[in-house]
Short mmCIF file of C-alpha atoms in Angstrom, two decimals:
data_model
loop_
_atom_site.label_atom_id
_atom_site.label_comp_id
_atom_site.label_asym_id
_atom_site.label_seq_id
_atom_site.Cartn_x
_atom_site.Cartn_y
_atom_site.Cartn_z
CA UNK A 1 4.60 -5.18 -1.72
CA UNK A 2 1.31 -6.69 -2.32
CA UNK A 3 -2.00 -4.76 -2.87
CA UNK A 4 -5.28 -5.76 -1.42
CA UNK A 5 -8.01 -4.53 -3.88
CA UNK A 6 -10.31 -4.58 -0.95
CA UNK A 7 -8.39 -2.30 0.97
CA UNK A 8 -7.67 0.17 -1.77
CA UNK A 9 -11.50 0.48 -1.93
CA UNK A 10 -11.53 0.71 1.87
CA UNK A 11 -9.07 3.24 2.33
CA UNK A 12 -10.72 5.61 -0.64
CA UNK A 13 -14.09 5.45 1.39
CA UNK A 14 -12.02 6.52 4.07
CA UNK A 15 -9.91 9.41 2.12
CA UNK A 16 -13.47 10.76 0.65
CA UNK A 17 -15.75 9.95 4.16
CA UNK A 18 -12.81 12.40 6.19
CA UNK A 19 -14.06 15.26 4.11
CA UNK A 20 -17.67 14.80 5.48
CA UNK A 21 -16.48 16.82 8.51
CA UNK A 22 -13.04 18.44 6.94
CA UNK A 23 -15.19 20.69 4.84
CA UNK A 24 -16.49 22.03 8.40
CA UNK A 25 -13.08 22.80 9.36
CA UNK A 26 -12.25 24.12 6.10
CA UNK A 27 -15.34 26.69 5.91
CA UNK A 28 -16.24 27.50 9.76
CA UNK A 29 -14.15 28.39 12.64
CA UNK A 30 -12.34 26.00 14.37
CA UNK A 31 -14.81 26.24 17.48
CA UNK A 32 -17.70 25.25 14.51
CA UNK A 33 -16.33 22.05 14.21
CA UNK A 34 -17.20 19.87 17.39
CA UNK A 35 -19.83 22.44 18.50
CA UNK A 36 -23.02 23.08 16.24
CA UNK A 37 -23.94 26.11 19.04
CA UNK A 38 -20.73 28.12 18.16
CA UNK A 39 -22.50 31.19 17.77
CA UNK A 40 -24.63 30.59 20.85
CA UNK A 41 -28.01 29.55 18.95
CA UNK A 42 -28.43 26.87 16.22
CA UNK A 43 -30.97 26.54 13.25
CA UNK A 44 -32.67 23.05 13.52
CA UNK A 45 -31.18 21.86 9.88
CA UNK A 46 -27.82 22.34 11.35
CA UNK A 47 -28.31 20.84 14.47
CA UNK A 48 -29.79 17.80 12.36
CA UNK A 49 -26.75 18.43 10.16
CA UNK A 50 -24.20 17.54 13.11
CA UNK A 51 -26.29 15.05 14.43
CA UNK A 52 -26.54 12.95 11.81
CA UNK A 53 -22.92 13.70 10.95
CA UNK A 54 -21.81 12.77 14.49
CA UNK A 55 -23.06 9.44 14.40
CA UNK A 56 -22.20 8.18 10.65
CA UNK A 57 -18.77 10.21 10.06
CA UNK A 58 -17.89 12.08 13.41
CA UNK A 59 -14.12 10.35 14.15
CA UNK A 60 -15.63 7.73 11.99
CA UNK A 61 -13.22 7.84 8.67
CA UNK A 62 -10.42 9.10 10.99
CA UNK A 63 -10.41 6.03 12.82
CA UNK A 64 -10.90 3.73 10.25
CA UNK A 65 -7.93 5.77 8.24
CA UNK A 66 -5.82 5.11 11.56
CA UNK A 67 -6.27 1.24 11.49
CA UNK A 68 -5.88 1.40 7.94
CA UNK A 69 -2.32 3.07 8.31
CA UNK A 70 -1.61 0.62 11.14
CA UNK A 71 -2.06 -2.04 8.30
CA UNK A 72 -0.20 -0.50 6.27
CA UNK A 73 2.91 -0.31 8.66
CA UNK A 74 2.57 -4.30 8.97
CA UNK A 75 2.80 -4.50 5.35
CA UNK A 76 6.10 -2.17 4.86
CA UNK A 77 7.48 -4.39 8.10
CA UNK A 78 9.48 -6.68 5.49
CA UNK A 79 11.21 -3.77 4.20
CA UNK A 80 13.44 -3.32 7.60
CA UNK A 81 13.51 -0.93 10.00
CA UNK A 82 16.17 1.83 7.58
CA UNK A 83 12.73 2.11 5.11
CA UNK A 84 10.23 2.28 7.76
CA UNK A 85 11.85 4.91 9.98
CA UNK A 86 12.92 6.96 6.84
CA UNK A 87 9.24 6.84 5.61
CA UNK A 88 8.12 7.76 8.51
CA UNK A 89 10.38 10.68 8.80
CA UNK A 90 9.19 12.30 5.60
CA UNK A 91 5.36 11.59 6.49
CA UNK A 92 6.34 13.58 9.59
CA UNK A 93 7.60 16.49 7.01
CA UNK A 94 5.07 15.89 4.36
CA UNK A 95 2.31 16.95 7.42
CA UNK A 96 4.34 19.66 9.12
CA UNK A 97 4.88 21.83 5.89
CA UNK A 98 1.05 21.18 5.25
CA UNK A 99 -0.16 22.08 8.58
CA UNK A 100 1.94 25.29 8.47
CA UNK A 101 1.88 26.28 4.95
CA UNK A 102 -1.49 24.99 4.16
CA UNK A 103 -4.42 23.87 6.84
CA UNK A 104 -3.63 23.75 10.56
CA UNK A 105 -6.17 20.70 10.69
CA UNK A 106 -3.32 18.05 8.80
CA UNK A 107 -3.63 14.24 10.41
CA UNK A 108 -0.05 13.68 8.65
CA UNK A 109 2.31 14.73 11.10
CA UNK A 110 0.15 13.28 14.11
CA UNK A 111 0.49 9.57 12.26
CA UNK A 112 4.24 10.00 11.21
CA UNK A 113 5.02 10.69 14.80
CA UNK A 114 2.82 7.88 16.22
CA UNK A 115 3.74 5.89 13.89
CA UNK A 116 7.74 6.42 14.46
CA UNK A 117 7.23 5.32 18.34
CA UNK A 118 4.96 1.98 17.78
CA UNK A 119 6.02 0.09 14.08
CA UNK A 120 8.62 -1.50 16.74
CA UNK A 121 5.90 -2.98 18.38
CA UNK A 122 4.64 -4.45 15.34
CA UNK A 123 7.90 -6.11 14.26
CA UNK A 124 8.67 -7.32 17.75
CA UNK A 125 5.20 -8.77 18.76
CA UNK A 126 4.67 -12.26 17.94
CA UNK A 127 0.84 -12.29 18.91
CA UNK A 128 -2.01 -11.12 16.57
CA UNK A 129 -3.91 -11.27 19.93
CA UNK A 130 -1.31 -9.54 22.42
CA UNK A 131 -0.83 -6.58 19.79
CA UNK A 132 -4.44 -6.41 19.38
CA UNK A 133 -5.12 -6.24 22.97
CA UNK A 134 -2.21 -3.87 23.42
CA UNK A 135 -4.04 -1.59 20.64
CA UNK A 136 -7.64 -1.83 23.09
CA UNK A 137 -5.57 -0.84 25.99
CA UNK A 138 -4.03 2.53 24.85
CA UNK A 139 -6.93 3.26 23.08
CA UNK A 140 -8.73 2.81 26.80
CA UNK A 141 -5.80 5.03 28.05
CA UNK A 142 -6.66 7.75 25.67
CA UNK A 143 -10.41 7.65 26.80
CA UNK A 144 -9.51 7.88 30.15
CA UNK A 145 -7.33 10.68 29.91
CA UNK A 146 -10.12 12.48 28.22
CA UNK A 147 -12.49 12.47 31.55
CA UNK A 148 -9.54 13.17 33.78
CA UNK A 149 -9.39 16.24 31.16
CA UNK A 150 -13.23 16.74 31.81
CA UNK A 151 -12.97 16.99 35.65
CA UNK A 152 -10.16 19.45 35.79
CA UNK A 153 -11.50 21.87 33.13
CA UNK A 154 -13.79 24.94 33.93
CA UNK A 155 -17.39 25.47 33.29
CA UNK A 156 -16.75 27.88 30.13
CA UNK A 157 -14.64 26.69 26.76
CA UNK A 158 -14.01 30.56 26.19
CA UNK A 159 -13.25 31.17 23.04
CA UNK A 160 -12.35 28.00 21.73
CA UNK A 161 -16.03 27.01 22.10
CA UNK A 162 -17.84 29.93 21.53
CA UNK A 163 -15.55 33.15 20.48
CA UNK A 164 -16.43 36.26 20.58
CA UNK A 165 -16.87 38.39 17.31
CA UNK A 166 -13.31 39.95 17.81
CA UNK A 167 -12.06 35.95 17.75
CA UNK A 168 -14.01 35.53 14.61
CA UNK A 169 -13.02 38.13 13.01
CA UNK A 170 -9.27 37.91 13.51
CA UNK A 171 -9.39 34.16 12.22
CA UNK A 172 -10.95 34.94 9.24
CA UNK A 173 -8.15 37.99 8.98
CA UNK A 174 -5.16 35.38 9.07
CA UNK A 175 -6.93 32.60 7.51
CA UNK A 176 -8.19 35.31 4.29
CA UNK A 177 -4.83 37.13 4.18
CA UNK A 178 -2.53 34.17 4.65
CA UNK A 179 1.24 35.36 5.29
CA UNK A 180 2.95 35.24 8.17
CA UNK A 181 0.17 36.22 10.27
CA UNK A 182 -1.27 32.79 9.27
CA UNK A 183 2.05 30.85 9.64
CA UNK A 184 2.29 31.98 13.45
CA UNK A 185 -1.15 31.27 14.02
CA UNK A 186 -0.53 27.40 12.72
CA UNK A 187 2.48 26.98 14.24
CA UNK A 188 0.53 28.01 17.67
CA UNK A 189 -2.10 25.33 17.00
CA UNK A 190 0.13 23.17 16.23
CA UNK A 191 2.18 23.76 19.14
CA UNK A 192 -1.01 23.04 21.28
CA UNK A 193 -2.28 20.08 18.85
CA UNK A 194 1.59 18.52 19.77
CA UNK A 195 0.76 18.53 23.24
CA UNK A 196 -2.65 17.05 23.09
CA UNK A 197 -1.58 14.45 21.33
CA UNK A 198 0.71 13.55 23.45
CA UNK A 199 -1.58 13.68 26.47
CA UNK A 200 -4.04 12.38 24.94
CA UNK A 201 -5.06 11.61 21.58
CA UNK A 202 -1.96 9.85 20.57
CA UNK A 203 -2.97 6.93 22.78
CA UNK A 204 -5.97 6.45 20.80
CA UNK A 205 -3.97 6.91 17.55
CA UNK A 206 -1.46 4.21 18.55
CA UNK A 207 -3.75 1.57 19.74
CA UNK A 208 -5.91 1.86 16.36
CA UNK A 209 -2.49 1.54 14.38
CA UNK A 210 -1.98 -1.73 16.77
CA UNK A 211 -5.49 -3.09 16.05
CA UNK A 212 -5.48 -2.20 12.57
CA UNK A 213 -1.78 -4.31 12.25
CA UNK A 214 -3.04 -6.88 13.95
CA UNK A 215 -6.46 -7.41 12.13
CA UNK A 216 -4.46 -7.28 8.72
CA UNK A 217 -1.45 -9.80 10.22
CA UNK A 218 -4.53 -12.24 10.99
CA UNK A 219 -6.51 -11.87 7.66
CA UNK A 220 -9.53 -10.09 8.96
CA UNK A 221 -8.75 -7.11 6.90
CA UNK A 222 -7.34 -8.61 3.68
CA UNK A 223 -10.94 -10.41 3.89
CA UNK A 224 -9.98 -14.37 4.41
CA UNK A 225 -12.99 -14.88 6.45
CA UNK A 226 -16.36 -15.74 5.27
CA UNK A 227 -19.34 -13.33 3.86
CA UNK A 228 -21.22 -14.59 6.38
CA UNK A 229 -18.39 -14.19 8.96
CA UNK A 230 -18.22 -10.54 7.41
CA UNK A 231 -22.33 -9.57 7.54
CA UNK A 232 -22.57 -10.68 10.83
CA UNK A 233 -19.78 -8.59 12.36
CA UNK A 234 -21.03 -5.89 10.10
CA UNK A 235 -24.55 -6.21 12.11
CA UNK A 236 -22.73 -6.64 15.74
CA UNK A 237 -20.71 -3.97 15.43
CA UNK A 238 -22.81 -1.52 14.12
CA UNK A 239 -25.77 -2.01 16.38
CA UNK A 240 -23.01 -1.78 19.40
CA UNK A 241 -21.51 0.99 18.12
CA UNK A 242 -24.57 3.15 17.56
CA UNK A 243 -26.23 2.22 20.78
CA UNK A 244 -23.24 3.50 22.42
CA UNK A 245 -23.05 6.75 19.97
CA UNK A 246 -26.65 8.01 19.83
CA UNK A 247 -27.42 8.59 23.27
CA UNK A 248 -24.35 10.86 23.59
CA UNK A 249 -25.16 12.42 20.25
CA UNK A 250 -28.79 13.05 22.21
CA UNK A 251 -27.50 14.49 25.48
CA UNK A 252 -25.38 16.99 23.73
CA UNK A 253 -28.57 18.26 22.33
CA UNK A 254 -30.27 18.36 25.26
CA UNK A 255 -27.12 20.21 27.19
CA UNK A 256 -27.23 22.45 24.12
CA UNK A 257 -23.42 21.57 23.73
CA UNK A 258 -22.74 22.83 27.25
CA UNK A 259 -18.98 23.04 27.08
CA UNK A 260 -17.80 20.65 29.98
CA UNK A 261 -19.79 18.02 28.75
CA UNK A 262 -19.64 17.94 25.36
CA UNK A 263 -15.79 18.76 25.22
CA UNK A 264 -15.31 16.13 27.33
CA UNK A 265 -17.86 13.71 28.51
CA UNK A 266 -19.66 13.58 26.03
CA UNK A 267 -17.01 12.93 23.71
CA UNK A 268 -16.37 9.54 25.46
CA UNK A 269 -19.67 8.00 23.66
CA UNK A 270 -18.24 8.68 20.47
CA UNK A 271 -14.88 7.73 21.45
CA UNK A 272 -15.93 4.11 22.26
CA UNK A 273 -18.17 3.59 19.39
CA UNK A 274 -16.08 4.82 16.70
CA UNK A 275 -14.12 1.73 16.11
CA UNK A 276 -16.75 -0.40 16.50
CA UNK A 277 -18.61 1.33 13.38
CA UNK A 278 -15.35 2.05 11.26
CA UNK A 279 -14.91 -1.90 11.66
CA UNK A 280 -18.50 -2.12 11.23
CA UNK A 281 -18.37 -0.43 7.74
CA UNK A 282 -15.16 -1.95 7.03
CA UNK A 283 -17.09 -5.47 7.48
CA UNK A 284 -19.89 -4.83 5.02
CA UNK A 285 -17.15 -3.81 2.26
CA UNK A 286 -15.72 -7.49 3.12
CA UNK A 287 -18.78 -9.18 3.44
CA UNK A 288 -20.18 -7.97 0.31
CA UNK A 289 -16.66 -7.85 -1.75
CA UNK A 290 -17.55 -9.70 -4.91
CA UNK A 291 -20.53 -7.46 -5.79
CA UNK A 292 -18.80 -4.32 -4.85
CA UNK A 293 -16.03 -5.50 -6.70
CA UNK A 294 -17.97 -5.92 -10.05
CA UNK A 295 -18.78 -2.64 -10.20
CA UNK A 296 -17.49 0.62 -12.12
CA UNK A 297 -18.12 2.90 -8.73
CA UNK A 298 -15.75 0.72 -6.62
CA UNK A 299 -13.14 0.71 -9.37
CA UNK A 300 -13.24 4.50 -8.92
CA UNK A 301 -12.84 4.20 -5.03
CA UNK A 302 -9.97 2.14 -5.62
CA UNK A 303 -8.08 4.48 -7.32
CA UNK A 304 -8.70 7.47 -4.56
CA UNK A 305 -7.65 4.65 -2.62
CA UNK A 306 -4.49 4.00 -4.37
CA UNK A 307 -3.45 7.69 -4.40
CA UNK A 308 -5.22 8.75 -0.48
CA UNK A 309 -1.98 10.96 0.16
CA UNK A 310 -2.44 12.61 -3.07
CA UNK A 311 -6.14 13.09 -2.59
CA UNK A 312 -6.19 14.56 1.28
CA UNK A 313 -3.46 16.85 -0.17
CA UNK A 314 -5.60 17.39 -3.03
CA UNK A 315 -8.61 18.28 -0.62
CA UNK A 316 -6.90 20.60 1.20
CA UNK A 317 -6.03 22.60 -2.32
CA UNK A 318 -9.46 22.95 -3.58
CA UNK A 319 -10.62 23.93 -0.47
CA UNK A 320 -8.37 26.04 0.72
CA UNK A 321 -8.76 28.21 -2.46
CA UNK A 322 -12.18 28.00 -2.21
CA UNK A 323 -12.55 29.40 0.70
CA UNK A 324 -9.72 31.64 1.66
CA UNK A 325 -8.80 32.80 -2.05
CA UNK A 326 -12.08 33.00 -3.10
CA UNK A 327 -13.51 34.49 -0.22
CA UNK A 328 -16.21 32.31 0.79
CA UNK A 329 -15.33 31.58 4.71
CA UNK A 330 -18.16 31.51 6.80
CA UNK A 331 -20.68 32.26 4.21
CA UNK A 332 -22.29 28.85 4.96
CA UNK A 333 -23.44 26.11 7.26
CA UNK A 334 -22.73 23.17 7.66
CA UNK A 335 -25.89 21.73 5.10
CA UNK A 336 -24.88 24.06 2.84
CA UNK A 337 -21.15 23.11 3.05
CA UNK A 338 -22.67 19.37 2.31
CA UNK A 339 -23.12 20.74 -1.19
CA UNK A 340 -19.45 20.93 -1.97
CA UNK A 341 -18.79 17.86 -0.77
CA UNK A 342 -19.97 15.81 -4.39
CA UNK A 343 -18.17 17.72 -6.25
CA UNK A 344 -14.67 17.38 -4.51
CA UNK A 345 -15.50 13.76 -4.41
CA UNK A 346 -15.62 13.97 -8.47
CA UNK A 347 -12.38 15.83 -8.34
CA UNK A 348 -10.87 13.10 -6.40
CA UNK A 349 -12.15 10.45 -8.74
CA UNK A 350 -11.33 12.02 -12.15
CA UNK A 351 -7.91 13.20 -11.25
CA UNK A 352 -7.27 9.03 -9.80
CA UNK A 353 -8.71 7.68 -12.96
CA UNK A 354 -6.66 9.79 -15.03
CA UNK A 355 -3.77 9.65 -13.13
CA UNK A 356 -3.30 5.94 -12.91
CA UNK A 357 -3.71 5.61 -16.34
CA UNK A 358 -0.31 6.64 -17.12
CA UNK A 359 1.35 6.37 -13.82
CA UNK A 360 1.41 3.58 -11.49
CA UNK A 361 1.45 5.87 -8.28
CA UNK A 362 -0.04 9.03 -7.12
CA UNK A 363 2.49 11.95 -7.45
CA UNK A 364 2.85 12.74 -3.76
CA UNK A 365 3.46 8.92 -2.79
CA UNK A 366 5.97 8.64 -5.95
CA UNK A 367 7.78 11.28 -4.40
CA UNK A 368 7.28 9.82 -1.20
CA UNK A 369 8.50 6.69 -2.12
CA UNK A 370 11.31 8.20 -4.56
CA UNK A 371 12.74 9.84 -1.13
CA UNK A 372 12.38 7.43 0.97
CA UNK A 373 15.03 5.55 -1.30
CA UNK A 374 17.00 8.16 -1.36
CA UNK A 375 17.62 8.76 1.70
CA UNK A 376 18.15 4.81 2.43
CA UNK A 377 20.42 4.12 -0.30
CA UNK A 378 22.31 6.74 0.74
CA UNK A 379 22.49 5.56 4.22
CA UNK A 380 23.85 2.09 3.40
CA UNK A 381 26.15 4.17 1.07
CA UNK A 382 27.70 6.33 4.05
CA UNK A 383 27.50 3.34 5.87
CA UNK A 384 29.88 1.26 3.47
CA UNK A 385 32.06 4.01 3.16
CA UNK A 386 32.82 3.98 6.94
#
């Protein structure tokens, strides 16, 4: 299969950029992570903290890792429909044994499933336009579902927004201890993560997969447009996504993350204007490719890039041991937490480097890929035999 530098280098701004707001998830409760007023008043450096957050990384990386992996389906496309469904498969184990052995907040599972019900679409859809417009329409659907969501909730979150101190306390008990205890607690979230991606949130993951195929079948993403072509997008859809973001990003301030509307309302804004600015930062990597691609720092993000399953699982190690082996849940905000961020990153980027100097894949896609094989050859195997 052929590699696109450019996305490589894409996809590692992605892999680091997702741990912007995972180290939040990682560190604070799971009611810290969309709501800065979790325990009821906020300091003004964290409230600037999520703000800023919220408008450069909020959904940001996640979406432009979703049209990324959308992409990447188009690519393996070739490979038939055995390969694809039996990679899919194993993504779909890869994230359950991490979400239930590791950190309830794993993406894998959520794109091996989504991505099991629409690669059809991309081998049976002609159109670069039709599956692109398909991709805007679910991705409406999911949106919409979100304020049908906001109407029939209540006025309180309870303690999924703001928990008591007996929540608190028992998360950090099963998250600290680990065991069992912990295993039933993640199986619970992800019993309830299951269904709201079904109602919801797995619309929006399915039409950025279709968007993100598309945009890679036409050549916007493998960057056979012009700079210029590149810069101005970069400018359109930035401006247009921010103007839709900030004023959202504002109101929740002034609500002072009032449940209804921030769960749900206000979540719209940043719905809608995350893929304009994950395209948007997607088109300044294109539109200023050969400068980026002279340099030592993008060579790095190439090879996170390269190995992005290795690193998220990577991410989840350090962290995890940081702060449930080592004690150190909620013992810090969310600017502190921006501390640790760096120095993951250089984890990330030494361990590539290194790696990829004697191998030609990260270890979790060699296995990955080793299994995926596997399992095909023996298919076709079985299959002869019959």
């Amino acid at each position: 299969m052929q590699r696109f530098q450019v996305l490589d280098f894409i996809r590692g701004c992605a892999i680091l950029g997702i741990l912007l707001l995972n180290i939040t998830g990682f560190a604070l409760p799971s009611a810290a992570y969309l709501n800065p007023a979790w325990r009821g008043d906020v300091a003004l450096h964290d409230a600037w903290t999520w703000a800023i957050l919220d408008g450069l990384a909020q959904l940001k990386f996640l979406t432009l890792f979703a049209l990324l992996f959308g992409a990447g389906l188009a690519l393996q496309i070739p490979r038939g429909s055995r390969w694809i469904a039996t990679r899919l498969t194993l993504l779909v184990l890869i994230g359950f044994i991490h979400s239930i052995f590791f950190w309830e907040g794993d993406i894998l599972l959520d794109y091996g499933l989504i991505g099991l019900i629409i690669w059809r679409l991309l081998r049976d859809v002609p159109s670069n336009r039709a599956l692109f417009k398909t991709g805007v329409l679910l991705y409406g659907v999911g949106c919409a579902v979100l304020l049908i969501f906001g109407a029939m909730s209540g006025d309180r979150g309870g303690s999924g927004w703001q928990p008591e101190a007996a929540v608190l306390e028992y998360e950090s008990y099963w998250k600290l201890v680990g065991g069992w205890e912990a295993i039933q607690n993640r199986l619970d979230l992800l019993s309830s993560g299951l269904m709201a991606m079904a109602s919801q949130y797995g619309w929006q993951l399915a039409g950025l997969m279709l968007m993100g195929a598309a945009l890679l079948r036409n050549g916007w993403l493998t960057g056979e447009f012009s700079q210029q072509h590149y810069r101005r997008m970069a400018l359109l859809l930035l401006t247009t996504g921010w103007l839709i973001a900030l004023p959202g990003i504002a109101a929740q301030w002034q609500l002072h993350w009032a449940w209804r509307w921030s769960g749900f309302y206000l979540q719209l804004p940043r719905d809608l204007s995350s893929p304009f600015i994950s395209l948007g930062y997607a088109a300044l990597c294109l539109g200023f490719w050969p400068a980026l691609a002279a340099t030592r720092c993008c060579d790095l993000i190439q090879c996170v890039g390269r190995m992005a399953l290795s690193n998220y699982l990577l991410q989840t190690l350090i962290c995890t041991t940081l702060f449930y082996r080592f004690n150190l849940f909620l013992h810090f905000d969310r600017l502190q937490l921006l501390a640790f961020v760096p120095v993951i990153w250089l984890v990330n980027i030494l361990f590539s480097v290194l790696w990829l100097r004697y191998f030609r894949q990260g270890p979790v896609e060699w296995l990955w890929r080793w299994l995926t094989q596997r399992a095909c050859s023996g298919s076709s195997r079985s299959s002869t035999l019959r």
